[in-house]
CSV table of C-alpha atoms and ligand atoms in Angstrom, one decimal:
chain,number,residue,atom,x,y,z
A,21,MET,CA,57.6,144.4,329.2
A,22,SER,CA,55.9,147.8,328.9
A,23,LYS,CA,56.8,149.9,325.8
A,24,LEU,CA,58.5,153.2,325.9
A,25,GLU,CA,56.0,155.5,324.3
A,26,THR,CA,56.8,159.1,325.4
A,27,VAL,CA,60.3,160.3,324.5
A,28,GLY,CA,62.3,163.3,325.7
A,29,VAL,CA,65.2,164.5,323.7
A,30,LEU,CA,67.8,166.9,325.2
A,31,GLY,CA,69.4,168.9,322.4
A,32,CYS,CA,68.1,169.5,318.9
A,33,GLY,CA,71.3,169.7,316.9
A,34,LEU,CA,72.2,167.3,314.1
A,35,MET,CA,71.8,164.2,316.2
A,36,GLY,CA,69.1,165.4,318.6
A,37,SER,CA,66.8,166.5,315.7
A,38,GLY,CA,67.3,163.2,313.9
A,39,ILE,CA,66.6,161.2,317.1
A,40,ALA,CA,63.4,163.3,317.7
A,41,GLN,CA,62.3,162.8,314.1
A,42,VAL,CA,62.6,159.0,314.2
A,43,ALA,CA,60.9,158.8,317.6
A,44,ALA,CA,58.0,160.9,316.4
A,45,ALA,CA,57.8,159.1,313.1
A,46,ALA,CA,57.6,155.8,315.0
A,47,GLY,CA,54.5,157.1,316.8
A,48,CYS,CA,56.0,158.3,320.1
A,49,ARG,CA,54.9,161.6,321.7
A,50,THR,CA,58.3,163.4,321.7
A,51,VAL,CA,59.4,166.5,323.6
A,52,VAL,CA,62.5,168.2,322.5
A,53,ARG,CA,64.4,170.6,324.7
A,54,GLU,CA,67.0,173.2,323.4
A,55,VAL,CA,68.5,176.1,325.3
A,56,SER,CA,66.8,178.8,323.0
A,57,ASP,CA,63.8,179.1,320.8
A,58,GLU,CA,66.1,179.9,317.9
A,59,LEU,CA,67.9,176.6,318.3
A,60,ASN,CA,64.6,174.8,318.5
A,61,GLU,CA,63.4,176.5,315.3
A,62,LYS,CA,66.7,175.5,313.5
A,63,GLY,CA,66.2,171.9,314.7
A,64,LYS,CA,62.6,171.8,313.6
A,65,ALA,CA,63.5,173.2,310.2
A,66,ARG,CA,66.0,170.3,309.8
A,67,ILE,CA,63.2,167.8,310.7
A,68,VAL,CA,60.7,169.4,308.3
A,69,LYS,CA,63.3,169.3,305.5
A,70,SER,CA,64.1,165.7,306.1
A,71,LEU,CA,60.4,164.6,306.2
A,72,ASP,CA,59.7,166.6,303.1
A,73,LYS,CA,62.5,164.8,301.3
A,74,PHE,CA,61.0,161.5,302.2
A,75,VAL,CA,57.6,162.7,300.9
A,76,GLU,CA,59.2,163.9,297.7
A,77,LYS,CA,60.8,160.5,297.2
A,78,GLY,CA,57.5,158.7,297.9
A,79,LYS,CA,58.8,157.1,301.0
A,80,LEU,CA,56.4,158.9,303.3
A,81,GLU,CA,52.7,159.9,302.9
A,82,GLN,CA,51.9,163.6,303.4
A,83,ASN,CA,49.5,162.7,306.3
A,84,GLU,CA,52.2,160.6,308.0
A,85,ARG,CA,54.6,163.6,307.7
A,86,ASP,CA,52.0,165.9,309.3
A,87,ALA,CA,51.2,163.4,312.0
A,88,THR,CA,54.9,163.1,312.8
A,89,LEU,CA,55.2,166.9,313.2
A,90,GLU,CA,52.1,166.9,315.4
A,91,ARG,CA,53.7,164.4,317.8
A,92,LEU,CA,56.7,166.8,318.3
A,93,THR,CA,56.8,169.5,321.0
A,94,PHE,CA,59.7,171.9,321.4
A,95,THR,CA,60.6,173.6,324.7
A,96,THR,CA,63.3,175.4,326.5
A,97,GLU,CA,62.2,174.0,329.9
A,98,VAL,CA,64.0,170.8,331.1
A,99,GLY,CA,60.9,170.2,333.4
A,100,ASP,CA,58.7,169.6,330.3
A,101,LEU,CA,60.5,166.2,329.9
A,102,ALA,CA,59.6,165.0,333.4
A,103,GLY,CA,56.7,162.8,332.3
A,104,CYS,CA,58.6,160.9,329.6
A,105,ASP,CA,59.2,157.1,329.6
A,106,ILE,CA,62.7,157.6,328.2
A,107,VAL,CA,65.0,160.7,328.0
A,108,ILE,CA,67.7,160.7,325.3
A,109,GLU,CA,70.5,163.2,325.7
A,110,ALA,CA,72.2,164.5,322.6
A,111,VAL,CA,74.0,167.7,323.8
A,112,THR,CA,77.6,168.7,323.3
A,113,GLU,CA,80.3,166.1,324.2
A,114,ASP,CA,81.1,167.6,327.6
A,115,LEU,CA,80.6,165.6,330.7
A,116,GLU,CA,80.0,168.5,333.0
A,117,ILE,CA,77.2,169.9,330.8
A,118,LYS,CA,75.6,166.5,330.4
A,119,ASN,CA,75.8,165.7,334.1
A,120,ALA,CA,74.3,169.0,335.1
A,121,LEU,CA,71.3,168.1,333.0
A,122,TRP,CA,71.1,164.6,334.3
A,123,LYS,CA,71.2,165.8,337.9
A,124,GLU,CA,68.4,168.3,337.2
A,125,LEU,CA,66.2,165.7,335.4
A,126,ASP,CA,66.9,163.0,338.1
A,127,GLY,CA,65.0,165.2,340.6
A,128,LEU,CA,62.1,165.9,338.1
A,129,CYS,CA,61.4,162.5,336.4
A,130,GLY,CA,59.5,159.6,337.9
A,131,ALA,CA,61.3,156.5,339.0
A,132,GLY,CA,60.3,154.7,335.9
A,133,THR,CA,62.0,157.0,333.4
A,134,ILE,CA,65.0,155.5,331.6
A,135,PHE,CA,67.9,157.8,331.0
A,136,ALA,CA,69.9,157.3,327.7
A,137,SER,CA,72.9,159.1,326.4
A,138,ASN,CA,73.8,159.4,322.7
A,139,THR,CA,77.4,160.1,323.6
A,140,SER,CA,79.9,158.9,321.1
A,141,SER,CA,83.0,158.5,323.3
A,142,LEU,CA,82.3,159.4,327.0
A,143,THR,CA,81.8,156.7,329.6
A,144,ILE,CA,78.2,155.9,330.4
A,145,ALA,CA,79.2,155.0,333.9
A,146,ALA,CA,80.4,158.6,334.5
A,147,MET,CA,76.8,159.8,333.8
A,148,ALA,CA,75.0,157.0,335.5
A,149,ALA,CA,77.0,157.7,338.7
A,150,ALA,CA,75.8,161.3,338.7
A,151,THR,CA,72.2,160.2,339.1
A,152,LYS,CA,70.2,158.1,341.7
A,153,ARG,CA,69.1,155.7,338.9
A,154,PRO,CA,72.4,154.1,337.7
A,155,ASP,CA,70.4,150.9,337.1
A,156,ARG,CA,68.1,152.8,334.7
A,157,PHE,CA,70.9,154.4,332.7
A,158,VAL,CA,72.0,153.2,329.2
A,159,GLY,CA,73.9,154.4,326.2
A,160,LEU,CA,71.9,154.8,323.0
A,161,HIS,CA,74.3,155.7,320.2
A,162,PHE,CA,72.8,156.8,316.8
A,163,PHE,CA,74.6,157.4,313.6
A,164,ASN,CA,74.5,160.4,311.3
A,165,PRO,CA,72.2,161.0,309.3
A,166,VAL,CA,69.9,159.5,312.0
A,167,PRO,CA,66.8,159.2,309.7
A,168,LEU,CA,68.8,157.1,307.2
A,169,MET,CA,71.3,155.1,309.2
A,170,LYS,CA,69.8,151.8,310.5
A,171,LEU,CA,72.3,151.2,313.3
A,172,VAL,CA,72.0,152.0,317.0
A,173,GLU,CA,74.4,150.9,319.6
A,174,VAL,CA,72.7,150.0,322.9
A,175,VAL,CA,75.3,150.3,325.6
A,176,ARG,CA,75.1,148.5,328.9
A,177,THR,CA,77.4,149.9,331.6
A,178,VAL,CA,78.3,148.1,334.8
A,179,THR,CA,75.2,149.4,336.6
A,180,THR,CA,72.6,149.0,333.9
A,181,ALA,CA,69.8,146.5,335.0
A,182,PRO,CA,69.1,143.8,332.4
A,183,GLY,CA,65.5,144.9,332.3
A,184,THR,CA,66.5,148.5,331.3
A,185,PHE,CA,68.8,147.2,328.6
A,186,ASP,CA,66.1,144.8,327.2
A,187,ARG,CA,63.5,147.6,327.1
A,188,THR,CA,65.9,149.9,325.4
A,189,MET,CA,66.8,147.3,322.8
A,190,LEU,CA,63.1,146.8,322.1
A,191,PHE,CA,62.6,150.6,321.9
A,192,ALA,CA,65.5,150.9,319.3
A,193,THR,CA,63.8,148.2,317.2
A,194,SER,CA,60.4,150.0,317.5
A,195,LEU,CA,62.1,153.1,316.0
A,196,GLY,CA,62.8,151.0,312.9
A,197,LYS,CA,66.5,150.6,313.8
A,198,ASP,CA,68.6,147.5,313.8
A,199,PRO,CA,70.4,147.7,317.2
A,200,ILE,CA,73.6,146.0,318.4
A,201,ALA,CA,74.7,145.5,322.0
A,202,ALA,CA,78.0,147.1,323.1
A,203,LYS,CA,79.9,147.3,326.3
A,204,ASP,CA,80.7,150.7,328.0
A,205,THR,CA,84.2,151.2,326.6
A,206,SER,CA,85.1,154.5,325.0
A,207,GLY,CA,84.0,154.6,321.4
A,208,PHE,CA,81.8,151.4,321.9
A,209,ILE,CA,82.1,149.2,318.8
A,210,VAL,CA,81.9,151.5,315.8
A,211,ASN,CA,84.0,154.5,316.9
A,212,LEU,CA,86.6,152.2,318.4
A,213,LEU,CA,87.3,151.0,314.8
A,214,LEU,CA,86.2,154.1,312.8
A,215,VAL,CA,88.1,156.8,314.6
A,216,PRO,CA,91.6,155.3,314.2
A,217,TYR,CA,90.8,154.7,310.5
A,218,LEU,CA,89.8,158.4,310.0
A,219,LEU,CA,92.9,159.6,311.9
A,220,ASP,CA,95.1,157.2,309.9
A,221,ALA,CA,93.7,158.8,306.7
A,222,ILE,CA,94.8,162.2,307.9
A,223,ARG,CA,98.3,160.8,308.8
A,224,ALA,CA,98.5,159.3,305.3
A,225,LEU,CA,97.8,162.7,303.9
A,226,GLU,CA,100.4,164.3,306.2
A,227,HIS,CA,102.9,161.8,305.0
A,228,GLY,CA,102.1,162.4,301.3
A,229,VAL,CA,100.9,158.9,300.6
A,230,GLY,CA,98.2,160.2,298.3
A,231,THR,CA,96.0,163.2,297.7
A,232,ILE,CA,92.6,163.9,299.5
A,233,GLN,CA,90.8,162.8,296.3
A,234,ASP,CA,92.8,159.7,295.7
A,235,ILE,CA,92.6,158.5,299.3
A,236,ASP,CA,88.8,159.0,299.2
A,237,LYS,CA,88.5,157.4,295.8
A,238,GLY,CA,90.7,154.5,297.0
A,239,MET,CA,88.4,153.7,299.9
A,240,VAL,CA,85.2,154.2,298.0
A,241,LEU,CA,86.2,152.1,294.9
A,242,GLY,CA,88.5,149.7,296.7
A,243,THR,CA,86.5,148.8,299.7
A,244,GLY,CA,82.9,149.8,298.8
A,245,HIS,CA,82.6,152.5,301.5
A,246,PRO,CA,79.8,155.0,300.7
A,247,MET,CA,82.1,157.9,301.4
A,248,GLY,CA,85.9,158.2,301.6
A,249,PRO,CA,87.5,159.1,304.9
A,250,PHE,CA,87.9,162.8,304.1
A,251,ALA,CA,84.3,163.2,302.9
A,252,LEU,CA,83.2,161.4,306.0
A,253,LEU,CA,85.4,163.6,308.3
A,254,ASP,CA,83.8,166.7,306.8
A,255,PHE,CA,80.3,165.0,307.2
A,256,VAL,CA,80.8,164.1,310.9
A,257,GLY,CA,82.6,167.4,311.6
A,258,LEU,CA,86.3,167.9,312.3
A,259,ASP,CA,85.6,169.5,315.6
A,260,THR,CA,83.5,166.6,316.7
A,261,THR,CA,86.1,164.1,315.5
A,262,TYR,CA,88.8,166.0,317.3
A,263,LYS,CA,86.9,166.0,320.5
A,264,ILE,CA,86.1,162.2,320.2
A,265,ALA,CA,89.8,161.4,319.5
A,266,GLU,CA,90.9,163.5,322.5
A,267,ILE,CA,88.5,161.6,324.8
A,268,MET,CA,89.5,158.2,323.4
A,269,PHE,CA,93.2,159.1,323.6
A,270,ALA,CA,92.8,160.1,327.3
A,271,GLU,CA,91.0,156.8,327.9
A,272,TYR,CA,93.4,154.4,326.1
A,273,ARG,CA,96.7,156.3,326.0
A,274,GLU,CA,97.4,154.7,322.6
A,275,PRO,CA,98.9,156.8,319.8
A,276,ARG,CA,96.4,155.5,317.3
A,277,TYR,CA,93.7,157.6,319.0
A,278,ALA,CA,95.9,160.8,319.2
A,279,PRO,CA,94.5,163.6,316.9
A,280,PRO,CA,97.1,164.3,314.2
A,281,PRO,CA,98.5,167.9,314.0
A,282,LEU,CA,96.7,168.7,310.8
A,283,LEU,CA,93.3,167.9,312.3
A,284,LYS,CA,94.1,170.2,315.3
A,285,ARG,CA,95.2,173.0,313.0
A,286,MET,CA,92.1,172.8,310.9
A,287,VAL,CA,89.9,172.9,314.0
A,288,LEU,CA,91.8,175.8,315.4
A,289,VAL,CA,91.0,177.9,312.3
A,290,GLY,CA,87.3,176.9,312.2
A,291,MET,CA,87.6,174.4,309.3
A,292,TYR,CA,85.0,172.0,310.7
A,293,GLY,CA,83.8,170.5,307.4
A,294,ARG,CA,80.3,170.8,305.9
A,295,LYS,CA,78.9,172.6,308.9
A,296,SER,CA,81.3,175.5,308.5
A,297,GLY,CA,81.4,175.4,304.7
A,298,LYS,CA,85.1,174.2,304.5
A,299,GLY,CA,87.1,171.2,305.7
A,300,PHE,CA,89.1,168.8,303.5
A,301,TYR,CA,86.6,170.0,300.8
A,302,ASP,CA,85.3,173.5,300.1
A,303,TYR,CA,81.5,173.6,300.0
A,304,SER,CA,81.2,177.2,298.9
A,305,ALA,CA,80.2,176.1,295.4
A,306,THR,CA,78.5,173.0,294.0
A,307,PRO,CA,80.1,170.5,293.4
A,308,ALA,CA,82.5,170.8,296.3
A,309,SER,CA,86.2,171.2,295.4
A,310,VAL,CA,89.3,169.9,297.3
A,311,SER,CA,90.6,172.5,299.8
A,312,ASP,CA,94.1,173.8,299.4
A,313,LEU,CA,95.8,173.0,302.7
A,314,GLY,CA,99.2,174.0,301.6
A,315,LEU,CA,100.5,170.4,301.8
B,28,3HC,N1,66.8,162.9,305.7
B,28,3HC,C1,66.2,162.6,304.5
B,28,3HC,N2,66.9,162.4,303.4
B,28,3HC,C2,68.2,162.6,303.5
B,28,3HC,C3,68.9,162.9,304.7
B,28,3HC,C4,68.1,163.1,305.8
B,28,3HC,N3,68.6,163.4,307.0
B,28,3HC,N4,70.2,163.0,304.4
B,28,3HC,C5,70.4,162.7,303.1
B,28,3HC,N5,69.2,162.5,302.6
B,28,3HC,C6,68.9,162.2,301.2
B,28,3HC,C7,69.7,163.0,300.2
B,28,3HC,O1,69.1,164.3,300.1
B,28,3HC,C8,69.7,162.2,299.0
B,28,3HC,O2,68.5,162.5,298.2
B,28,3HC,P1,68.5,162.6,296.6
B,28,3HC,O3,68.8,161.2,296.2
B,28,3HC,O4,67.2,163.1,296.3
B,28,3HC,O5,69.6,163.6,296.3
B,28,3HC,C9,69.6,160.8,299.5
B,28,3HC,O6,69.3,160.9,300.9
B,28,3HC,C10,70.8,160.0,299.3
B,28,3HC,O7,71.9,160.9,299.7
B,28,3HC,P2,73.1,161.0,298.7
B,28,3HC,O8,72.8,161.4,297.4
B,28,3HC,O9,74.1,161.8,299.5
B,28,3HC,O10,73.6,159.5,298.5
B,28,3HC,P3,74.1,158.4,299.4
B,28,3HC,O11,73.7,157.2,298.8
B,28,3HC,O12,75.6,158.7,299.5
B,28,3HC,O13,73.6,158.4,300.9
B,28,3HC,C11,74.5,158.6,303.1
B,28,3HC,C12,73.9,159.3,301.8
B,28,3HC,C13,73.4,157.7,303.7
B,28,3HC,C14,74.9,159.7,304.0
B,28,3HC,C15,75.7,157.7,302.6
B,28,3HC,O14,76.6,158.5,301.9
B,28,3HC,C16,76.4,157.1,303.8
B,28,3HC,O15,76.0,156.1,304.3
B,28,3HC,N6,77.5,157.7,304.2
B,28,3HC,C17,78.3,157.3,305.4
B,28,3HC,C18,77.6,157.9,306.6
B,28,3HC,C19,78.3,157.4,307.9
B,28,3HC,O16,79.3,156.7,307.9
B,28,3HC,N7,77.7,157.8,309.0
B,28,3HC,C20,78.2,157.5,310.3
B,28,3HC,C21,79.1,158.5,310.8
B,28,3HC,S1,79.8,158.1,312.3
B,28,3HC,C22,78.7,158.6,313.4
B,28,3HC,O17,77.7,159.2,313.1
B,28,3HC,C23,79.0,158.3,314.8
B,28,3HC,C24,79.4,159.6,315.6
B,28,3HC,O18,79.6,159.2,316.9
B,28,3HC,C25,80.7,160.2,315.1
């Protein structure tokens, strides 16, 4: 089975930059495409910061850091990804935007290129069907922060050829990840369980079961989670969680996936969590303090 050695990454946000970083660090020539030079610069700066942190901690040699950066190319042209063995898409969670990119790439890439989406909740089948290579289409779901989290979900949809799935599993392992196989159901394995848990924490807060701090402390000290649900919601992004919950609710029509009113209101006013400086916690000063939500 031939290895996937050249990687294209669509999107250089939080997830795309992390994916590009681990691919380049694993020795793959990696081409990253963003819509503007400014967004490419931002993504590159995130990668440099992460690599420097690893060097500072003695987990990466300076020459490996430099070689990783040399293997990365940034572009605004979709066509520059045409020669890649695998293209991984990590753009906004919007099927129309994703499918427009897949259709364009389908005409540009060779028959051997595997298409992989990092979607967290959309159906892989809905993207595979937009291309002429549904047998060479998989889900490849990474976790934030990508350079630190070992897990990748490799998702086989109804059309994915066994060979495509096997090669992608091997690819995930070659990136230093520890992959699991998941079926193409909204949320796959992890978000199917994680999203209702996060939404339940918000509902518990709405019902006055405990404070933000105590609910977080309860789950950290009581169940050994590295972060409590509110710290994790702020980390993942409230806007992202809201979008995922809406997609999962539309798929399953079960109340446990319905975004709670408090989440919706916080998103409406731009309280997205760490990325906007304020969510369940206020990050304007260090250490962060609990936000006053008027509850
Ligand atoms: N690159 C390099 N270093 C990084 C980094 C990155 N991207 N992100 C964090 N670090 C460093 C920190 O700077 C810190 O360095 P320091 O020790 O010198 O200060 C070190 O890693 C450890 O970070 P923390 O001090 O914050 O300590 P933690 O032990 O808490 O580790 C964590 C951080 C790995 C994020 C841990 O808190 C954790 O596992 N949290 C849960 C994350 C999680 O659940 N992610 C999944 C979200 S769901 C998802 O992504 C799916 C999507 O579809 C929604």
